[in-house]
């Protein structure tokens, strides 16, 4: 069998792919399995310019030799996709962690995205893809627009995501109501001072009504075999779980235990949702009636026994939306904004996200955690994404001959 | 669940009259599926795309439609039969795992991207599911009777829109992630498996383009890509490395 002669195919691609993997393992061991740090601005940009220039020059002068013809070919593409996917597969199967434990190669496997094991195959993929784009644009024809949308779009996303990763800044600020701060913490614990102050005016949660559920006495858990178990409480309606009919006579979203009336409305901390219920069986006779209430920090769960095996209870309500009313203060500007999940706020080149809150206090949380993200290479990622979306439309339209 | 009864009348149309009757029943079943989806959508006050049970209903519908259209185009009853069987499996699974159709929708899911992302994936997976059936038929035909030629072009016709929808779903997911979580890609286990699935079908398409005559190899690639798809879709819930993913569906909150 003749290898590496005239035109290279699957065999040569497999050998080169294996070589790339082997090279990445050697590099990783030479680096002592430590976290690979990628240079930030402006070095990543300089490297990019150098990289593109090398690709263009190499293609320009040497495009007729076997290696260059191979590197923009389909078998090379397949080998680079396979190799990169294999590495991604490892990171999907081996649980990834944040800490390094001096475990040598095992460390690399547990931090794949920060190891040469990942980065070299990624660069191999990017390079082959880059040459494919160059080859198809060298003598540009309009019929290649769909092809280029897909391939160049993907290249842009990968390049900007990869190179820009070192310029990506992500911090969390934890604020108490009424407090102002510009001090934020990264996941690793580094402190950063944002170029603007954030004041939390108010944090508010809207909750869904609690769910009513039927539990079993044997393990204290929800009886999953019962149809419709659990369901959102709806006052005034007769709700059915299994064979039980539950009527909600009264519902208090925020209550305290009262020895006379069962539960009465109250506000503030230490309150829980409570409901006065009547439970009927399928023959419409009353099995039980009384108050049920969610468990809180100082209140045990108030449940209603229905039989020897089942009881009715209220499950803690889930958040419907949570929002922070913020005042953002920078040198020449003061603005108010409301931050909710899925609606970030942009200031200077940062974007603020509603990240979380004091989950234990739930509705009464007076702490809000805001995330501040800065990603200068994002526009290129987005251009790439939209090109890929356009490329998909070409695929739909033209099918096989796209 | 309503469509379960009607879908049961899968047919093997031999006589002309039987064919027409069974086609009408099938179309009726598909219409019932649409009505059921609309009914749940209205009663939940949100698109039925959140839990695994809800997505099964949507998937059963998409698969039935694709199966029917493939049948009209290619006339292979075997293909239609298997596809409808697949759809039926989804419906039956739902019948045996009834869910409380829960109106609540977590804040993170309250986004304009929610429906497009999930629907694109449901459509993509529906096409790829059908193409996987073809891979199975093709491989069986090869090992039993040695005639794979006719099946592969049909597989290609299904993989291309399937892949295009999966790509849309992947990108929509990334754009949504940026709005919700602050970053478009975090190599979350679900994202990683979604990427590998996408790559699997990408490899298939490239292999088909490069060496179209290598038909058996193509069928095997299609099969492996499908196994990866299944892991990305369902298997994820069972993998230890994936337990902390934001994508683990919860059928009970």
XYZ file of C-alpha atoms in Angstrom:
655
model
C 0.000 0.000 0.000
C 1.490 3.326 -1.052
C 1.175 6.098 1.485
C 1.888 9.817 1.249
C 2.474 9.647 -2.478
C 0.286 11.537 -4.910
C -3.048 12.315 -3.384
C -3.652 11.616 0.275
C -6.831 10.023 1.534
C -8.291 8.395 4.642
C -5.177 6.412 5.571
C -2.884 9.414 5.543
C -5.485 11.487 7.378
C -5.763 8.876 10.091
C -1.999 8.736 10.541
C -1.665 12.515 10.695
C -4.622 12.756 13.084
C -3.027 10.192 15.363
C 0.191 12.160 15.129
C -1.564 15.338 16.198
C -3.065 13.559 19.199
C 0.302 12.102 20.124
C 1.896 15.527 19.826
C -0.702 17.032 22.144
C -0.018 14.334 24.749
C 3.713 15.041 24.605
C 3.134 18.779 24.878
C 0.846 18.239 27.838
C 3.439 16.175 29.658
C 6.162 18.726 28.845
C 3.902 21.352 30.408
C 3.648 19.223 33.544
C -0.110 18.810 33.068
C -0.663 22.337 34.282
C -3.396 24.706 33.248
C -2.609 26.167 29.842
C -2.842 29.936 29.920
C -3.693 31.693 26.736
C -2.378 35.202 26.078
C -4.814 38.085 26.178
C -5.030 41.305 24.211
C -2.998 42.346 22.269
C -0.991 39.125 22.011
C -3.908 37.002 20.931
C -4.616 39.481 18.145
C -0.981 39.506 17.021
C -0.970 35.712 16.992
C -4.142 35.764 14.929
C -2.640 38.049 12.297
C 0.482 35.908 12.146
C -1.594 32.743 11.904
C -3.790 34.019 9.078
C -0.755 35.327 7.210
C 0.975 31.968 7.456
C -2.109 30.178 6.171
C -2.502 32.551 3.247
C 1.172 32.476 2.289
C 1.364 28.702 2.613
C -1.669 28.282 0.408
C -0.581 30.933 -2.041
C 2.841 29.478 -2.709
C 2.458 25.798 -2.023
C -1.112 24.932 -2.859
C -0.126 22.413 -5.492
C 1.957 20.161 -3.311
C 0.511 17.003 -1.788
C 0.399 18.226 1.786
C -1.351 21.473 0.950
C -3.825 19.727 -1.326
C -4.553 17.318 1.482
C -4.991 19.856 4.244
C -7.976 21.495 2.555
C -9.485 18.180 1.488
C -12.435 16.204 2.835
C -10.424 13.360 4.432
C -8.389 15.928 6.378
C -11.623 17.595 7.461
C -13.027 14.285 8.605
C -9.896 13.431 10.567
C -9.899 16.823 12.287
C -13.629 16.588 13.138
C -13.161 13.052 14.460
C -10.152 13.978 16.579
C -11.767 17.069 18.052
C -14.987 15.148 18.746
C -13.040 12.384 20.455
C -11.438 14.876 22.745
C -14.813 16.511 23.417
C -16.192 13.026 24.114
C -13.541 12.472 26.783
C -14.496 15.712 28.458
C -18.150 14.632 28.345
C -17.536 11.245 29.949
C -14.818 12.084 32.461
C -16.230 14.308 35.180
C -14.555 17.707 34.940
C -13.521 19.651 38.024
C -11.994 22.969 38.974
C -9.233 21.819 41.338
C -5.869 20.454 40.385
C -4.607 17.565 42.477
C -1.082 16.848 41.281
C -2.320 13.715 39.589
C -0.301 14.091 36.408
C -2.118 12.991 33.278
C -5.358 12.524 35.227
C -5.323 16.250 35.874
C -5.269 16.929 32.170
C -8.243 14.636 31.653
C -10.204 16.411 34.363
C -9.542 19.867 32.918
C -9.672 19.153 29.243
C -10.547 22.648 28.036
C -7.416 24.008 29.686
C -5.049 21.331 28.435
C -3.083 20.837 25.245
C -5.102 17.645 24.753
C -7.963 19.878 23.768
C -6.201 22.917 22.382
C -4.025 21.143 19.822
C -6.889 19.181 18.244
C -8.891 22.427 18.312
C -6.114 24.220 16.423
C -5.857 21.310 13.980
C -9.610 21.601 13.322
C -9.394 25.375 12.963
C -6.436 25.118 10.566
C -7.981 22.535 8.267
C -11.198 24.536 8.253
C -9.204 27.701 7.559
C -7.540 26.128 4.532
C -10.888 24.865 3.276
C -12.249 28.420 3.427
C -9.169 29.800 1.678
C -9.382 27.188 -1.057
C -13.057 27.868 -1.766
C -12.584 31.650 -1.740
C -9.399 31.680 -3.791
C -11.354 31.656 -7.034
C -14.602 32.922 -5.678
C -17.799 31.792 -7.373
C -21.296 32.847 -6.376
C -22.478 29.264 -6.107
C -20.097 28.844 -3.143
C -21.870 31.399 -0.970
C -23.779 28.728 0.982
C -20.620 26.691 1.469
C -18.697 29.713 2.703
C -21.524 30.837 4.988
C -21.335 27.495 6.764
C -17.586 26.998 6.769
C -16.344 30.527 7.317
C -19.117 31.165 9.839
C -17.991 28.168 11.864
C -14.361 29.258 11.558
C -15.222 32.713 12.921
C -17.121 31.275 15.886
C -14.308 28.898 16.795
C -11.558 31.468 16.271
C -13.265 34.203 18.261
C -14.348 31.828 21.013
C -10.926 30.265 21.290
C -8.760 33.336 20.955
C -11.160 35.543 22.848
C -11.458 33.213 25.816
C -8.570 34.899 27.586
C -10.193 38.313 27.210
C -13.516 37.091 28.587
C -14.174 38.486 32.043
C -16.917 37.085 34.256
C -17.540 38.359 37.767
C -20.261 38.102 40.379
C -21.316 40.891 42.730
C -23.357 40.023 45.757
C -25.406 42.989 46.973
C -27.623 43.589 49.960
C -30.648 45.830 49.495
C -29.590 49.423 49.945
C -25.902 48.727 49.460
C -23.626 49.990 46.696
C -20.524 48.297 45.419
C -18.209 47.889 42.487
C -16.290 44.997 43.954
C -16.803 41.729 42.125
C -15.410 38.207 42.373
C -14.436 35.742 39.689
C -15.175 32.023 40.031
C -11.607 31.493 41.172
C -11.935 34.137 43.846
C -9.976 36.966 42.222
C -11.303 40.407 43.037
C -12.024 42.991 40.374
C -13.229 46.564 40.580
C -15.804 47.362 37.930
C -15.692 50.786 36.226
C -19.126 51.627 37.657
C -20.960 51.275 40.961
C -24.032 49.111 41.361
C -26.619 49.865 44.036
C -29.337 47.359 44.834
C -32.465 49.378 45.462
C -34.800 46.430 45.761
C -34.891 42.708 45.133
C -38.248 41.116 44.455
C -39.514 37.630 43.695
C -42.893 36.730 42.235
C -43.735 33.165 43.024
C -46.045 30.649 41.474
C -48.695 29.413 43.862
C -47.398 26.416 45.834
C -48.151 22.950 44.575
C -50.390 20.536 46.419
C -49.076 17.009 46.567
C -49.950 13.646 48.015
C -47.157 11.927 49.881
C -46.794 8.476 51.340
C -46.185 7.882 55.014
C -43.734 5.069 54.358
C -40.985 7.289 53.003
C -42.393 10.796 53.337
C -42.007 11.360 49.602
C -44.393 12.304 46.820
C -46.411 9.344 45.527
C -45.313 9.398 41.917
C -47.718 6.709 40.846
C -50.675 8.983 41.471
C -51.973 10.709 38.432
C -51.531 14.492 38.468
C -49.312 14.460 41.545
C -48.286 17.323 42.355
C -50.254 20.237 40.847
C -50.317 23.995 41.163
C -52.814 25.124 43.754
C -55.841 26.937 42.332
C -58.208 28.543 44.784
C -61.913 27.930 44.278
C -61.411 24.960 41.970
C -61.830 21.294 42.795
C -58.532 19.695 41.924
C -58.017 16.013 41.411
C -55.006 13.924 42.380
C -55.493 10.226 41.897
C -58.897 9.399 43.398
C -58.853 12.372 45.770
C -60.797 15.574 45.113
C -59.249 18.572 46.800
C -61.085 21.820 47.301
C -59.087 24.885 48.312
C -61.373 26.880 50.595
C -58.847 29.499 51.585
C -55.342 30.344 50.482
C -52.896 32.631 52.273
C -49.670 33.314 50.369
C -47.958 34.389 53.547
C -49.157 33.196 56.951
C -48.258 32.259 60.497
C -49.684 29.544 62.689
C -52.535 30.702 64.871
C -53.875 28.376 67.579
C -57.435 29.677 67.123
C -57.892 30.000 63.376
C -55.272 27.606 62.151
C -53.322 30.072 60.071
C -53.678 33.825 59.633
C -52.231 36.240 57.157
C -48.954 37.859 58.155
C -46.012 39.436 56.394
C -42.293 39.297 56.792
C -39.818 36.553 57.562
C -40.974 33.291 59.183
C -44.201 33.223 57.191
C -45.226 30.344 54.970
C -47.930 29.765 52.375
C -50.926 28.007 53.906
C -54.223 26.657 52.581
C -57.483 25.506 54.154
C -58.592 22.422 52.265
C -61.394 19.914 52.083
C -60.593 16.491 50.645
C -63.297 14.256 49.194
C -63.089 10.749 47.874
C -64.545 9.651 44.551
C -67.937 9.109 46.218
C -67.903 12.769 47.332
C -67.738 12.066 51.055
C -65.366 14.203 53.112
C -62.239 12.315 54.097
C -60.377 15.150 55.746
C -60.370 18.894 56.129
C -58.067 21.397 57.698
C -54.993 23.515 57.121
C -51.874 22.567 55.225
C -48.785 24.754 55.105
C -45.309 24.706 53.594
C -42.363 24.024 55.804
C -40.307 27.081 56.637
C -37.206 27.924 58.624
C -39.148 28.010 61.881
C -42.307 26.230 60.853
C -42.568 22.491 60.387
C -44.514 21.222 57.367
C -48.219 21.120 58.182
C -49.741 18.128 56.443
C -53.192 16.532 56.415
C -53.430 12.749 56.826
C -55.837 11.188 54.325
C -55.450 7.508 55.104
C -52.986 5.115 56.694
C -50.688 5.509 53.761
C -51.228 8.989 52.310
C -51.180 12.599 53.381
C -51.771 15.915 51.613
C -49.081 18.599 51.775
C -47.990 21.893 50.246
C -44.686 22.104 48.413
C -42.613 25.271 48.665
C -43.563 27.601 45.809
C -41.217 28.061 42.875
C -40.069 31.442 41.621
C -41.981 32.814 38.661
C -39.659 35.712 38.169
C -37.086 37.459 40.257
C -35.811 40.925 39.594
C -33.386 43.440 40.969
C -34.034 47.143 40.781
C -30.605 48.651 40.390
C -29.054 52.057 40.213
C -25.947 52.072 38.051
C -23.552 54.905 38.856
C -20.669 55.823 36.578
C -18.607 59.037 36.381
C -21.078 61.077 34.421
C -24.268 59.093 34.638
C -26.806 57.609 37.009
C -29.435 55.238 35.631
C -32.046 52.967 37.119
C -32.785 49.617 35.635
C -34.623 46.416 36.407
C -32.669 43.246 35.901
C -34.443 39.944 35.330
C -33.274 36.591 34.026
C -33.038 36.640 30.213
C -32.968 40.446 30.140
C -29.410 41.624 30.798
C -28.367 45.263 31.020
C -25.480 46.758 29.054
C -23.152 49.397 30.403
C -19.834 50.514 28.996
C -18.616 47.228 27.520
C -20.082 45.132 30.286
C -23.335 43.225 30.468
C -25.077 42.662 33.788
C -27.116 39.531 34.426
C -29.478 38.574 37.227
C -27.668 35.508 38.456
C -29.213 34.402 41.748
C -30.256 35.389 45.267
C -30.394 34.042 48.822
C -32.262 30.858 47.955
C -32.700 29.822 51.575
C -34.606 33.003 52.381
C -36.509 32.632 49.125
C -39.162 35.306 48.789
C -37.657 37.238 51.657
C -34.181 37.369 50.190
C -32.667 40.812 50.492
C -29.534 39.734 48.680
C -29.170 39.661 44.931
C -26.244 38.215 43.025
C -25.488 40.015 39.779
C -23.105 38.742 37.147
C -20.978 41.139 35.127
C -19.557 39.843 31.855
C -17.216 41.470 29.384
C -16.502 39.694 26.117
C -14.715 41.896 23.557
C -14.557 39.223 20.873
C -18.289 38.556 21.053
C -19.246 40.493 17.886
C -17.133 38.093 15.818
C -18.717 35.097 17.477
C -22.143 36.510 16.678
C -21.262 37.252 13.056
C -20.101 33.645 12.811
C -23.321 32.358 14.400
C -25.500 34.311 12.023
C -23.458 33.135 9.054
C -23.975 29.542 10.188
C -27.721 30.196 10.524
C -27.744 31.564 6.974
C -25.726 28.536 5.896
C -28.407 26.256 7.340
C -31.004 28.015 5.221
C -28.849 27.273 2.174
C -28.810 23.635 3.240
C -32.586 23.559 3.379
C -32.927 25.236 0.045
C -30.255 23.594 -2.032
C -30.016 20.242 -0.266
C -27.151 18.121 -1.462
C -25.783 20.632 -3.917
C -25.577 23.506 -1.440
C -53.010 10.103 24.773
C -56.080 10.681 22.683
C -54.136 9.819 19.573
C -53.004 6.496 21.023
C -56.204 4.763 20.043
C -56.268 6.069 16.522
C -52.586 5.595 15.846
C -53.049 1.960 16.750
C -54.560 1.482 13.359
C -51.249 1.235 11.580
C -51.779 -0.307 8.305
C -50.283 -2.689 5.831
C -52.186 -1.506 2.810
C -52.464 -4.391 0.395
C -55.753 -3.860 -1.311
C -56.473 -0.438 -2.770
C -59.518 0.214 -0.590
C -57.655 -0.824 2.535
C -54.857 1.564 1.553
C -57.230 4.501 1.229
C -59.003 3.742 4.504
C -55.768 3.330 6.434
C -54.363 6.523 4.945
C -57.450 8.405 6.097
C -57.121 6.929 9.591
C -53.461 7.894 9.701
C -54.194 11.455 8.662
C -56.968 11.539 11.240
C -54.514 10.430 13.891
C -52.059 13.153 12.900
C -54.810 15.775 13.086
C -55.730 14.454 16.536
C -52.118 14.884 17.584
C -52.189 18.512 16.451
C -55.410 19.154 18.329
C -54.005 17.544 21.463
C -50.876 19.687 21.300
C -52.969 22.835 20.860
C -55.146 21.761 23.795
C -52.173 21.273 26.115
C -50.589 24.520 24.918
C -53.702 26.458 25.844
C -54.317 24.751 29.174
C -50.695 25.107 30.267
C -50.540 28.778 29.241
C -47.163 28.012 27.688
C -45.724 25.918 24.841
C -45.612 22.231 25.814
C -41.844 22.032 25.444
C -40.519 21.861 28.983
C -40.575 18.325 30.258
C -39.482 15.117 28.599
C -43.103 13.959 28.411
C -44.184 17.090 26.601
C -41.345 16.838 24.099
C -42.317 13.206 23.446
C -45.753 14.345 22.340
C -44.303 16.922 19.975
C -41.776 14.408 18.686
C -44.443 11.778 18.047
C -46.280 14.333 15.962
C -43.238 15.442 13.956
C -42.207 11.864 13.292
C -45.683 10.926 12.068
C -45.675 13.848 9.639
C -42.207 13.092 8.309
C -43.147 9.429 7.986
C -46.262 10.255 6.063
C -44.496 12.648 3.697
C -41.672 10.138 3.135
C -44.284 7.525 2.320
C -45.984 9.773 -0.220
C -42.618 10.563 -1.789
C -40.964 7.146 -1.811
C -43.897 4.762 -1.520
C -42.123 2.393 0.892
C -44.698 0.988 3.259
C -42.006 -0.608 5.412
C -40.493 2.799 6.113
C -43.843 4.307 6.975
C -44.717 1.375 9.177
C -41.519 1.626 11.171
C -41.775 5.384 11.522
C -45.337 5.209 12.765
C -44.268 2.463 15.153
C -41.602 4.821 16.507
C -44.198 7.538 16.944
C -46.419 5.046 18.709
C -43.605 4.151 21.084
C -43.387 7.781 22.152
C -47.120 7.940 22.708
C -47.099 4.692 24.693
C -44.193 5.902 26.820
C -46.245 8.933 27.690
C -49.226 6.783 28.520
C -47.210 4.784 31.034
C -45.427 7.802 32.490
C -48.228 10.262 33.001
C -47.110 13.666 34.091
C -48.800 16.355 36.057
C -49.183 18.934 33.331
C -47.694 21.697 35.315
C -48.262 25.310 34.394
C -45.171 26.644 36.106
C -42.226 27.726 33.981
C -38.933 28.558 35.638
C -37.653 32.115 35.072
C -34.737 30.896 32.955
C -37.179 29.313 30.499
C -39.203 32.492 30.076
C -37.518 33.591 26.899
C -38.369 34.113 23.258
C -35.631 31.598 22.451
C -37.290 28.741 24.353
C -39.740 27.659 21.672
C -37.415 28.085 18.623
C -34.560 26.234 20.331
C -36.639 23.251 21.413
C -38.739 23.084 18.251
C -35.653 23.221 16.013
C -34.174 20.325 17.965
C -37.418 18.356 17.956
C -37.667 18.735 14.175
C -33.990 17.959 13.681
C -34.128 14.865 15.864
C -37.338 13.727 14.160
C -35.615 13.774 10.757
C -32.482 12.124 12.127
C -34.559 9.481 13.930
C -36.176 8.580 10.636
C -32.801 8.486 8.899
C -31.586 6.135 11.630
C -34.455 3.788 10.828
C -33.234 3.798 7.249
C -29.724 2.967 8.407
C -31.166 0.020 10.299
C -33.211 -1.124 7.305
C -30.217 -0.658 5.028
C -27.900 -2.668 7.233
C -30.447 -5.455 7.653
C -31.032 -5.510 3.897
C -27.298 -5.699 3.320
C -26.702 -8.565 5.708
C -29.757 -10.489 4.632
C -30.271 -9.725 0.959
C -27.370 -7.539 -0.165
C -29.212 -4.572 -1.687
C -28.412 -1.303 0.023
C -28.515 0.958 -2.990
C -32.035 2.267 -2.773
C -32.006 3.214 0.914
C -29.030 5.525 1.187
C -30.322 8.390 -0.987
C -33.434 8.506 1.185
C -31.222 8.678 4.255
C -29.330 11.601 2.701
C -32.563 13.403 1.922
C -33.563 13.144 5.576
C -30.175 13.837 7.145
C -29.731 17.176 5.396
C -32.802 18.946 6.807
C -32.286 17.077 10.078
C -28.757 18.400 10.358
C -29.848 21.899 9.311
C -32.485 21.968 12.078
C -30.022 20.615 14.639
C -27.597 23.377 13.630
C -30.325 25.973 14.086
C -31.172 24.467 17.473
C -27.524 24.511 18.530
C -27.017 28.155 17.544
C -30.360 29.260 19.047
C -29.309 27.530 22.248
C -26.006 29.413 22.271
C -27.656 32.773 21.580
C -30.183 32.070 24.356
C -27.466 30.996 26.770
C -25.737 34.334 26.279
C -28.920 36.196 27.242
C -29.731 33.971 30.190
C -26.454 32.815 31.687
C -23.895 35.308 30.421
C -21.984 32.988 28.071
C -22.888 31.263 24.819
C -20.987 28.019 25.445
C -19.770 26.450 28.637
C -19.017 22.851 27.617
C -21.870 21.791 29.890
C -22.326 18.011 29.411
C -25.530 18.525 27.402
C -23.801 21.084 25.197
C -20.781 18.835 24.720
C -22.918 15.862 23.730
C -25.003 18.101 21.453
C -21.784 19.189 19.787
C -20.581 15.604 19.347
C -23.958 14.645 17.845
C -23.716 17.569 15.440
C -20.156 16.488 14.567
C -21.284 12.898 13.996
C -23.750 13.902 11.298
C -21.231 16.375 9.914
C -18.817 13.460 9.446
C -21.572 11.451 7.753
C -22.279 14.220 5.245
C -18.601 14.703 4.448
C -18.047 10.960 4.026
C -21.040 10.751 1.668
C -19.672 13.600 -0.396
C -16.124 12.228 -0.587
C -16.733 8.543 -1.243
C -20.380 8.098 -2.233
C -19.770 4.512 -3.261
C -18.774 3.408 0.265
C -22.361 2.616 1.186
C -21.980 0.180 4.056
C -19.470 2.393 5.842
C -21.924 5.283 5.443
C -24.696 3.235 7.040
C -22.464 2.413 9.990
C -21.459 6.054 10.448
C -25.147 6.932 10.436
C -25.786 4.290 13.097
C -22.985 5.548 15.362
C -24.112 9.122 14.920
C -27.574 8.034 16.009
C -26.283 6.294 19.136
C -24.551 9.540 20.074
C -27.799 11.400 19.409
C -29.634 9.101 21.816
C -27.047 9.735 24.510
C -27.262 13.479 23.960
C -31.042 13.331 24.120
C -31.856 10.779 26.843
C -28.745 8.941 27.992
C -27.441 12.117 29.536
C -29.797 11.751 32.480
C -27.990 8.563 33.464
C -24.381 9.654 33.089
C -22.644 10.508 36.369
C -20.611 13.270 34.776
C -23.778 15.031 33.699
C -25.700 15.288 36.941
C -24.903 18.970 37.393
C -26.005 20.012 33.937
C -28.590 22.774 33.637
C -30.298 20.697 30.987
C -31.417 17.720 33.040
C -35.156 17.596 32.470
C -37.278 17.381 35.549
C -40.651 15.760 35.223
C -41.277 16.422 38.896
C -40.199 19.797 40.218
